[in-house]
Structures are given as C-alpha cells and as structure tokens.
Amino acid sequence: MNRFYPQYGSQLDGLRHIAHPEHGFYNGADPTRFTPGDELLSIHHLAALPIAGRAVMLDVERFLREAGRPLDQEGGQAVTAEDLENTGQAQGTAIRPGDIVLIRFGWLTWYRESATEETRTHLQHTLVHPGLDQSHDILAWLWDRRVSLAAADNFAFECWPARSDSPFFTRAEREDGHRDPHSGIMHRALIGLLGMPLGELWDLDALAAACAADNRWSFLLTAAPRTIVGEVGSPANAIALR
C-alpha cells in the first residue's frame, strides 16, 4: 500500500489537527467522529471555500536583521506581537480584516544555506526554531486584525519548543509537571479556540525578495488543500500572484 503523509512539507493544519486540552476541538466537535469519510472539521471544507484573497508578507527576519537584532535560528527565539507590529510599520504594510498573513522567519534560508550536517541531524531528534511567542498578546494581535489564515516558513509557526513560561500550559502541566510534546504550545488556542488554519514550512524566500525589491508587500494568494473527506491536514498548494 502506498502511504503519503500530507503534513510533511509545505502544508496546512486543519481544524482536526489539535484540540484545546480543556475546551476540546473547535466549536465543540466530537473527536470520536474523526474518521475517514466523516466531514466534521475535515480540511476539504477549506478547499471548497476556496482559499483565495489578499495576503500580506511580514518579513520579520529582514526587519530584525536590518535593525541589528538578527534572529537566533538555533535557539528557539520568540517573536513578539510588538515585533510583528514594528515589521509591518517599517514595511508600510497595513493588515485588513480577512487578510492572509505570511510571516517569514528566515528559518528555511538558514536550514538550507547555513545549518551544518550535525545540526540538521540533531533537528531530527530535538526540534528547535524561532517563531511566534506563546502569548495572549499574539492571540489578540491575530484576532483583533481578523486574520483569516496565517502561515510561516518554519515547521511549527510558533517558537519551538514552547517557552517555559508559556501561558498555555494547563494547570496539571504547571502544578504536576506532566508534559507531552504539545505542552505549552499556542496551537491549542489558535486552532482549537480561534479556529484559525495554520500554514507551516512555506517557502517564502523568493516572494519576500520580490516584495522587498519594489516595497510592495501585499498580493493575491490562493491555496488548494486536498479534497479528501476526513483529512486532518494537507499540502498547501499555495500560489502568490503579484
């Protein structure tokens, strides 16, 4: 039997991807229904919409580097809501309700051009990269701007691993010390509570370079996840037109 893992490369996390540990899956969905062929929270709904609209690039890596504060690609640096806001202001970029927001951390550039073989091997066992800060400020920033979908060029969107002081640890995780790989991550709130699909491992380098060349950071973006009923996530099949 041929097997294909749909969330291995440039991909979208659908709403079946993860639940909030206390409030469950988005909109109270019953996870016992998450079987092949059941439409509940299936990513094929996103293909049916379809995903097409105005998108904005926030090149955080470029902004911080030019400000003399280059991102630490090996240390799991957290990018704050203030960093996002300052990046947009420096670019002259306004986010409108319903926009798709692409965030470039420069992680793929670093992985392809600077990471040693030893580092790449280590990443197979101990995942670490910069990304969005686990904070309520980030949730508020995305929610208040009515972002419809967000994607980045790292493999978890938020910084990984979760910060030790993340507000998204459950009480049991904080008090009893119980941990799993998802402890403290913001995915639980972004997907499980806000219902926001997330893109990861998107190759944004050429697009960011084109945006920087003419200082035009918005464009039309389409994405076409697979139409398999019951699928949790999918290759993004994203195209930017500018």
PDB file of C-alpha atoms in Angstrom:
ATOM      1  CA  MET A   1       0.000   0.000   0.000  1.00  0.00           C
ATOM      2  CA  ASN A   2       1.306   3.469  -0.882  1.00  0.00           C
ATOM      3  CA  ARG A   3       1.399   5.835   2.047  1.00  0.00           C
ATOM      4  CA  PHE A   4       1.604   9.618   1.950  1.00  0.00           C
ATOM      5  CA  TYR A   5       1.926  11.893   4.968  1.00  0.00           C
ATOM      6  CA  PRO A   6       0.149  15.127   3.982  1.00  0.00           C
ATOM      7  CA  GLN A   7       1.784  17.370   6.606  1.00  0.00           C
ATOM      8  CA  TYR A   8       5.428  16.610   5.921  1.00  0.00           C
ATOM      9  CA  GLY A   9       6.309  19.569   3.681  1.00  0.00           C
ATOM     10  CA  SER A  10       4.637  22.905   2.908  1.00  0.00           C
ATOM     11  CA  GLN A  11       1.251  22.287   4.440  1.00  0.00           C
ATOM     12  CA  LEU A  12      -1.877  23.485   6.183  1.00  0.00           C
ATOM     13  CA  ASP A  13      -3.037  22.383   9.615  1.00  0.00           C
ATOM     14  CA  GLY A  14      -6.796  21.914   9.513  1.00  0.00           C
ATOM     15  CA  LEU A  15      -9.173  22.182  12.456  1.00  0.00           C
ATOM     16  CA  ARG A  16      -8.895  18.478  13.275  1.00  0.00           C
ATOM     17  CA  HIS A  17      -5.188  18.891  13.880  1.00  0.00           C
ATOM     18  CA  ILE A  18      -5.243  19.627  17.608  1.00  0.00           C
ATOM     19  CA  ALA A  19      -7.666  20.318  20.450  1.00  0.00           C
ATOM     20  CA  HIS A  20      -7.533  22.688  23.368  1.00  0.00           C
ATOM     21  CA  PRO A  21      -6.708  20.493  26.381  1.00  0.00           C
ATOM     22  CA  GLU A  22      -9.587  21.874  28.456  1.00  0.00           C
ATOM     23  CA  HIS A  23     -12.158  23.017  25.885  1.00  0.00           C
ATOM     24  CA  GLY A  24     -11.672  20.396  23.214  1.00  0.00           C
ATOM     25  CA  PHE A  25     -11.792  20.743  19.453  1.00  0.00           C
ATOM     26  CA  TYR A  26     -13.049  23.816  17.628  1.00  0.00           C
ATOM     27  CA  ASN A  27     -16.737  24.543  18.096  1.00  0.00           C
ATOM     28  CA  GLY A  28     -17.110  21.580  20.478  1.00  0.00           C
ATOM     29  CA  ALA A  29     -16.598  18.990  17.729  1.00  0.00           C
ATOM     30  CA  ASP A  30     -16.829  15.359  18.861  1.00  0.00           C
ATOM     31  CA  PRO A  31     -13.441  13.701  18.170  1.00  0.00           C
ATOM     32  CA  THR A  32     -14.995  10.233  18.045  1.00  0.00           C
ATOM     33  CA  ARG A  33     -16.313  11.288  14.637  1.00  0.00           C
ATOM     34  CA  PHE A  34     -12.823  11.983  13.300  1.00  0.00           C
ATOM     35  CA  THR A  35     -12.733   9.043  10.942  1.00  0.00           C
ATOM     36  CA  PRO A  36     -12.056   8.821   7.187  1.00  0.00           C
ATOM     37  CA  GLY A  37     -15.138   9.941   5.306  1.00  0.00           C
ATOM     38  CA  ASP A  38     -16.686  11.969   8.136  1.00  0.00           C
ATOM     39  CA  GLU A  39     -16.945  15.639   7.179  1.00  0.00           C
ATOM     40  CA  LEU A  40     -16.714  17.112  10.692  1.00  0.00           C
ATOM     41  CA  LEU A  41     -13.869  19.689  10.689  1.00  0.00           C
ATOM     42  CA  SER A  42     -12.385  17.985   7.630  1.00  0.00           C
ATOM     43  CA  ILE A  43      -9.871  20.093   5.725  1.00  0.00           C
ATOM     44  CA  HIS A  44     -11.739  19.505   2.468  1.00  0.00           C
ATOM     45  CA  HIS A  45     -14.098  22.286   3.586  1.00  0.00           C
ATOM     46  CA  LEU A  46     -11.227  24.744   3.098  1.00  0.00           C
ATOM     47  CA  ALA A  47     -10.794  23.566  -0.473  1.00  0.00           C
ATOM     48  CA  ALA A  48     -14.491  24.104  -1.120  1.00  0.00           C
ATOM     49  CA  LEU A  49     -14.453  27.751   0.040  1.00  0.00           C
ATOM     50  CA  PRO A  50     -11.953  28.233  -1.791  1.00  0.00           C
ATOM     51  CA  ILE A  51      -8.936  29.910  -0.158  1.00  0.00           C
ATOM     52  CA  ALA A  52      -8.258  32.990  -2.266  1.00  0.00           C
ATOM     53  CA  GLY A  53      -7.734  36.546  -1.151  1.00  0.00           C
ATOM     54  CA  ARG A  54      -5.485  39.414  -0.250  1.00  0.00           C
ATOM     55  CA  ALA A  55      -2.331  38.331   1.548  1.00  0.00           C
ATOM     56  CA  VAL A  56       0.391  40.284   3.317  1.00  0.00           C
ATOM     57  CA  MET A  57       4.015  39.328   3.904  1.00  0.00           C
ATOM     58  CA  LEU A  58       5.687  40.274   7.194  1.00  0.00           C
ATOM     59  CA  ASP A  59       9.414  39.702   6.708  1.00  0.00           C
ATOM     60  CA  VAL A  60      10.383  39.584  10.375  1.00  0.00           C
ATOM     61  CA  GLU A  61      13.836  38.164   9.659  1.00  0.00           C
ATOM     62  CA  ARG A  62      14.722  41.023   7.322  1.00  0.00           C
ATOM     63  CA  PHE A  63      13.353  43.690   9.662  1.00  0.00           C
ATOM     64  CA  LEU A  64      15.166  42.400  12.766  1.00  0.00           C
ATOM     65  CA  ARG A  65      18.423  41.853  10.871  1.00  0.00           C
ATOM     66  CA  GLU A  66      18.369  45.379   9.473  1.00  0.00           C
ATOM     67  CA  ALA A  67      17.564  46.686  12.962  1.00  0.00           C
ATOM     68  CA  GLY A  68      20.719  44.982  14.266  1.00  0.00           C
ATOM     69  CA  ARG A  69      18.843  42.222  16.108  1.00  0.00           C
ATOM     70  CA  PRO A  70      19.184  39.124  13.887  1.00  0.00           C
ATOM     71  CA  LEU A  71      17.015  36.148  14.789  1.00  0.00           C
ATOM     72  CA  ASP A  72      18.683  33.294  16.639  1.00  0.00           C
ATOM     73  CA  GLN A  73      17.808  30.428  14.290  1.00  0.00           C
ATOM     74  CA  GLU A  74      19.180  27.753  16.620  1.00  0.00           C
ATOM     75  CA  GLY A  75      17.828  28.955  19.948  1.00  0.00           C
ATOM     76  CA  GLY A  76      14.061  28.890  19.604  1.00  0.00           C
ATOM     77  CA  GLN A  77      13.748  32.685  19.787  1.00  0.00           C
ATOM     78  CA  ALA A  78      10.241  34.031  20.422  1.00  0.00           C
ATOM     79  CA  VAL A  79       8.961  36.759  18.088  1.00  0.00           C
ATOM     80  CA  THR A  80       6.579  39.093  19.890  1.00  0.00           C
ATOM     81  CA  ALA A  81       3.447  40.920  18.809  1.00  0.00           C
ATOM     82  CA  GLU A  82       5.485  44.116  19.023  1.00  0.00           C
ATOM     83  CA  ASP A  83       7.973  42.640  16.533  1.00  0.00           C
ATOM     84  CA  LEU A  84       5.111  41.882  14.140  1.00  0.00           C
ATOM     85  CA  GLU A  85       3.679  45.359  14.512  1.00  0.00           C
ATOM     86  CA  ASN A  86       7.065  47.028  14.045  1.00  0.00           C
ATOM     87  CA  THR A  87       7.774  44.906  10.962  1.00  0.00           C
ATOM     88  CA  GLY A  88       4.500  45.987   9.389  1.00  0.00           C
ATOM     89  CA  GLN A  89       5.132  49.638  10.188  1.00  0.00           C
ATOM     90  CA  ALA A  90       8.660  49.513   8.759  1.00  0.00           C
ATOM     91  CA  GLN A  91       7.299  47.985   5.565  1.00  0.00           C
ATOM     92  CA  GLY A  92       4.374  50.410   5.410  1.00  0.00           C
ATOM     93  CA  THR A  93       2.089  47.382   5.448  1.00  0.00           C
ATOM     94  CA  ALA A  94      -1.494  47.550   6.689  1.00  0.00           C
ATOM     95  CA  ILE A  95      -3.411  44.378   7.541  1.00  0.00           C
ATOM     96  CA  ARG A  96      -7.097  44.434   6.639  1.00  0.00           C
ATOM     97  CA  PRO A  97      -9.893  42.231   8.009  1.00  0.00           C
ATOM     98  CA  GLY A  98      -9.874  38.861   6.262  1.00  0.00           C
ATOM     99  CA  ASP A  99      -6.247  39.056   5.141  1.00  0.00           C
ATOM    100  CA  ILE A 100      -3.967  36.041   4.945  1.00  0.00           C
ATOM    101  CA  VAL A 101      -0.728  36.800   6.793  1.00  0.00           C
ATOM    102  CA  LEU A 102       2.576  35.180   5.813  1.00  0.00           C
ATOM    103  CA  ILE A 103       5.409  35.506   8.321  1.00  0.00           C
ATOM    104  CA  ARG A 104       8.967  34.952   7.211  1.00  0.00           C
ATOM    105  CA  PHE A 105      11.374  33.998   9.992  1.00  0.00           C
ATOM    106  CA  GLY A 106      14.157  33.046   7.564  1.00  0.00           C
ATOM    107  CA  TRP A 107      14.360  29.548   9.026  1.00  0.00           C
ATOM    108  CA  LEU A 108      14.319  27.745   5.671  1.00  0.00           C
ATOM    109  CA  THR A 109      17.076  30.030   4.381  1.00  0.00           C
ATOM    110  CA  TRP A 110      19.173  29.230   7.422  1.00  0.00           C
ATOM    111  CA  TYR A 111      18.445  25.492   7.181  1.00  0.00           C
ATOM    112  CA  ARG A 112      19.366  25.309   3.500  1.00  0.00           C
ATOM    113  CA  GLU A 113      22.343  27.660   3.482  1.00  0.00           C
ATOM    114  CA  SER A 114      23.899  27.774   6.959  1.00  0.00           C
ATOM    115  CA  ALA A 115      22.942  24.773   9.094  1.00  0.00           C
ATOM    116  CA  THR A 116      25.658  22.152   9.449  1.00  0.00           C
ATOM    117  CA  GLU A 117      25.027  18.467   8.793  1.00  0.00           C
ATOM    118  CA  GLU A 118      25.389  17.871  12.527  1.00  0.00           C
ATOM    119  CA  THR A 119      22.715  20.492  13.230  1.00  0.00           C
ATOM    120  CA  ARG A 120      20.366  19.008  10.635  1.00  0.00           C
ATOM    121  CA  THR A 121      20.803  15.550  12.114  1.00  0.00           C
ATOM    122  CA  HIS A 122      20.174  16.905  15.605  1.00  0.00           C
ATOM    123  CA  LEU A 123      16.929  18.512  14.419  1.00  0.00           C
ATOM    124  CA  GLN A 124      15.539  15.076  13.601  1.00  0.00           C
ATOM    125  CA  HIS A 125      15.528  14.314  17.315  1.00  0.00           C
ATOM    126  CA  THR A 126      15.352  17.686  19.072  1.00  0.00           C
ATOM    127  CA  LEU A 127      13.180  20.207  17.263  1.00  0.00           C
ATOM    128  CA  VAL A 128      14.016  23.870  17.762  1.00  0.00           C
ATOM    129  CA  HIS A 129      13.442  27.042  15.734  1.00  0.00           C
ATOM    130  CA  PRO A 130      12.305  30.671  16.157  1.00  0.00           C
ATOM    131  CA  GLY A 131       8.643  31.506  15.774  1.00  0.00           C
ATOM    132  CA  LEU A 132       5.808  33.429  17.348  1.00  0.00           C
ATOM    133  CA  ASP A 133       5.875  33.961  21.066  1.00  0.00           C
ATOM    134  CA  GLN A 134       3.453  31.841  23.114  1.00  0.00           C
ATOM    135  CA  SER A 135       1.449  34.756  24.487  1.00  0.00           C
ATOM    136  CA  HIS A 136      -2.025  36.188  24.746  1.00  0.00           C
ATOM    137  CA  ASP A 137      -0.651  39.282  23.001  1.00  0.00           C
ATOM    138  CA  ILE A 138      -0.063  37.223  19.851  1.00  0.00           C
ATOM    139  CA  LEU A 139      -3.575  35.768  20.006  1.00  0.00           C
ATOM    140  CA  ALA A 140      -5.019  39.263  20.436  1.00  0.00           C
ATOM    141  CA  TRP A 141      -2.890  40.636  17.585  1.00  0.00           C
ATOM    142  CA  LEU A 142      -4.181  37.992  15.150  1.00  0.00           C
ATOM    143  CA  TRP A 143      -7.766  38.142  16.402  1.00  0.00           C
ATOM    144  CA  ASP A 144      -8.065  41.916  16.506  1.00  0.00           C
ATOM    145  CA  ARG A 145      -6.833  42.159  12.905  1.00  0.00           C
ATOM    146  CA  ARG A 146      -9.310  39.466  11.844  1.00  0.00           C
ATOM    147  CA  VAL A 147      -6.612  37.399  10.167  1.00  0.00           C
ATOM    148  CA  SER A 148      -8.273  34.570   8.264  1.00  0.00           C
ATOM    149  CA  LEU A 149      -5.245  32.301   7.864  1.00  0.00           C
ATOM    150  CA  ALA A 150      -1.609  32.580   8.860  1.00  0.00           C
ATOM    151  CA  ALA A 151       1.459  30.743   7.606  1.00  0.00           C
ATOM    152  CA  ALA A 152       5.206  30.787   8.169  1.00  0.00           C
ATOM    153  CA  ASP A 153       8.448  29.278   6.867  1.00  0.00           C
ATOM    154  CA  ASN A 154       9.244  27.217   9.956  1.00  0.00           C
ATOM    155  CA  PHE A 155       7.745  23.878  10.953  1.00  0.00           C
ATOM    156  CA  ALA A 156       5.518  24.940  13.865  1.00  0.00           C
ATOM    157  CA  PHE A 157       4.567  28.600  13.222  1.00  0.00           C
ATOM    158  CA  GLU A 158       5.227  29.438  16.887  1.00  0.00           C
ATOM    159  CA  CYS A 159       8.650  29.141  18.510  1.00  0.00           C
ATOM    160  CA  TRP A 160       9.645  25.586  19.329  1.00  0.00           C
ATOM    161  CA  PRO A 161       9.863  24.247  21.918  1.00  0.00           C
ATOM    162  CA  ALA A 162       7.302  26.210  23.882  1.00  0.00           C
ATOM    163  CA  ARG A 163       8.745  28.748  26.282  1.00  0.00           C
ATOM    164  CA  SER A 164       8.983  27.529  29.865  1.00  0.00           C
ATOM    165  CA  ASP A 165       6.734  30.408  30.978  1.00  0.00           C
ATOM    166  CA  SER A 166       4.117  29.871  28.262  1.00  0.00           C
ATOM    167  CA  PRO A 167       0.623  30.799  29.490  1.00  0.00           C
ATOM    168  CA  PHE A 168      -0.770  27.848  27.534  1.00  0.00           C
ATOM    169  CA  PHE A 169       0.358  25.156  29.951  1.00  0.00           C
ATOM    170  CA  THR A 170      -2.631  23.574  31.652  1.00  0.00           C
ATOM    171  CA  ARG A 171      -2.944  23.656  35.431  1.00  0.00           C
ATOM    172  CA  ALA A 172      -1.944  19.989  35.600  1.00  0.00           C
ATOM    173  CA  GLU A 173       1.104  20.665  33.436  1.00  0.00           C
ATOM    174  CA  ARG A 174       2.120  23.579  35.656  1.00  0.00           C
ATOM    175  CA  GLU A 175       1.379  22.012  39.027  1.00  0.00           C
ATOM    176  CA  ASP A 176       2.018  18.310  38.466  1.00  0.00           C
ATOM    177  CA  GLY A 177       4.805  18.605  35.939  1.00  0.00           C
ATOM    178  CA  HIS A 178       3.053  16.377  33.380  1.00  0.00           C
ATOM    179  CA  ARG A 179       4.429  17.093  29.918  1.00  0.00           C
ATOM    180  CA  ASP A 180       3.951  15.887  26.358  1.00  0.00           C
ATOM    181  CA  PRO A 181       5.372  17.305  23.105  1.00  0.00           C
ATOM    182  CA  HIS A 182       2.439  19.714  22.826  1.00  0.00           C
ATOM    183  CA  SER A 183       2.608  21.076  26.363  1.00  0.00           C
ATOM    184  CA  GLY A 184       2.503  24.849  26.425  1.00  0.00           C
ATOM    185  CA  ILE A 185       2.054  25.371  22.696  1.00  0.00           C
ATOM    186  CA  MET A 186      -0.207  28.055  21.264  1.00  0.00           C
ATOM    187  CA  HIS A 187      -1.610  25.766  18.541  1.00  0.00           C
ATOM    188  CA  ARG A 188      -4.136  24.613  21.135  1.00  0.00           C
ATOM    189  CA  ALA A 189      -5.670  28.073  21.268  1.00  0.00           C
ATOM    190  CA  LEU A 190      -5.082  29.151  17.666  1.00  0.00           C
ATOM    191  CA  ILE A 191      -6.749  26.085  16.165  1.00  0.00           C
ATOM    192  CA  GLY A 192      -8.904  24.751  18.983  1.00  0.00           C
ATOM    193  CA  LEU A 193     -10.377  28.080  20.116  1.00  0.00           C
ATOM    194  CA  LEU A 194      -9.913  30.639  17.333  1.00  0.00           C
ATOM    195  CA  GLY A 195     -10.474  28.165  14.502  1.00  0.00           C
ATOM    196  CA  MET A 196      -7.503  29.531  12.537  1.00  0.00           C
ATOM    197  CA  PRO A 197      -5.886  27.229   9.946  1.00  0.00           C
ATOM    198  CA  LEU A 198      -2.094  27.434  10.077  1.00  0.00           C
ATOM    199  CA  GLY A 199       0.453  27.017   7.306  1.00  0.00           C
ATOM    200  CA  GLU A 200       3.926  25.693   8.020  1.00  0.00           C
ATOM    201  CA  LEU A 201       7.121  25.162   6.037  1.00  0.00           C
ATOM    202  CA  TRP A 202       6.006  27.554   3.302  1.00  0.00           C
ATOM    203  CA  ASP A 203       8.889  28.571   1.034  1.00  0.00           C
ATOM    204  CA  LEU A 204       8.685  32.364   1.274  1.00  0.00           C
ATOM    205  CA  ASP A 205      12.187  33.447   0.269  1.00  0.00           C
ATOM    206  CA  ALA A 206      11.627  34.322  -3.400  1.00  0.00           C
ATOM    207  CA  LEU A 207       8.327  36.018  -2.614  1.00  0.00           C
ATOM    208  CA  ALA A 208       9.890  38.071   0.188  1.00  0.00           C
ATOM    209  CA  ALA A 209      12.752  39.134  -2.085  1.00  0.00           C
ATOM    210  CA  ALA A 210      10.275  40.276  -4.750  1.00  0.00           C
ATOM    211  CA  CYS A 211       8.291  42.223  -2.147  1.00  0.00           C
ATOM    212  CA  ALA A 212      11.428  43.896  -0.830  1.00  0.00           C
ATOM    213  CA  ALA A 213      12.614  44.805  -4.335  1.00  0.00           C
ATOM    214  CA  ASP A 214       9.652  47.091  -5.020  1.00  0.00           C
ATOM    215  CA  ASN A 215       8.468  47.624  -1.423  1.00  0.00           C
ATOM    216  CA  ARG A 216       5.091  46.084  -2.211  1.00  0.00           C
ATOM    217  CA  TRP A 217       4.132  43.583   0.455  1.00  0.00           C
ATOM    218  CA  SER A 218       0.572  42.593  -0.459  1.00  0.00           C
ATOM    219  CA  PHE A 219      -0.587  40.233  -3.205  1.00  0.00           C
ATOM    220  CA  LEU A 220      -3.268  37.755  -4.214  1.00  0.00           C
ATOM    221  CA  LEU A 221      -2.810  34.328  -2.668  1.00  0.00           C
ATOM    222  CA  THR A 222      -4.612  31.078  -3.400  1.00  0.00           C
ATOM    223  CA  ALA A 223      -4.275  27.740  -1.615  1.00  0.00           C
ATOM    224  CA  ALA A 224      -5.809  24.414  -2.587  1.00  0.00           C
ATOM    225  CA  PRO A 225      -5.699  21.717   0.087  1.00  0.00           C
ATOM    226  CA  ARG A 226      -6.651  18.209  -0.943  1.00  0.00           C
ATOM    227  CA  THR A 227     -10.348  17.393  -1.128  1.00  0.00           C
ATOM    228  CA  ILE A 228     -10.159  14.138   0.802  1.00  0.00           C
ATOM    229  CA  VAL A 229     -13.068  13.993   3.253  1.00  0.00           C
ATOM    230  CA  GLY A 230     -11.851  13.451   6.799  1.00  0.00           C
ATOM    231  CA  GLU A 231      -8.283  14.638   6.259  1.00  0.00           C
ATOM    232  CA  VAL A 232      -6.578  16.447   9.148  1.00  0.00           C
ATOM    233  CA  GLY A 233      -4.056  18.465   7.150  1.00  0.00           C
ATOM    234  CA  SER A 234      -2.886  18.822   3.571  1.00  0.00           C
ATOM    235  CA  PRO A 235      -0.164  20.132   1.296  1.00  0.00           C
ATOM    236  CA  ALA A 236      -0.926  23.807   0.833  1.00  0.00           C
ATOM    237  CA  ASN A 237      -0.554  24.055  -2.958  1.00  0.00           C
ATOM    238  CA  ALA A 238      -0.272  27.822  -2.463  1.00  0.00           C
ATOM    239  CA  ILE A 239       0.329  30.354  -5.245  1.00  0.00           C
ATOM    240  CA  ALA A 240       1.073  34.062  -4.824  1.00  0.00           C
ATOM    241  CA  LEU A 241       0.215  36.452  -7.660  1.00  0.00           C
ATOM    242  CA  ARG A 242       1.702  39.938  -7.512  1.00  0.00           C
TER     243      ARG A 242
END
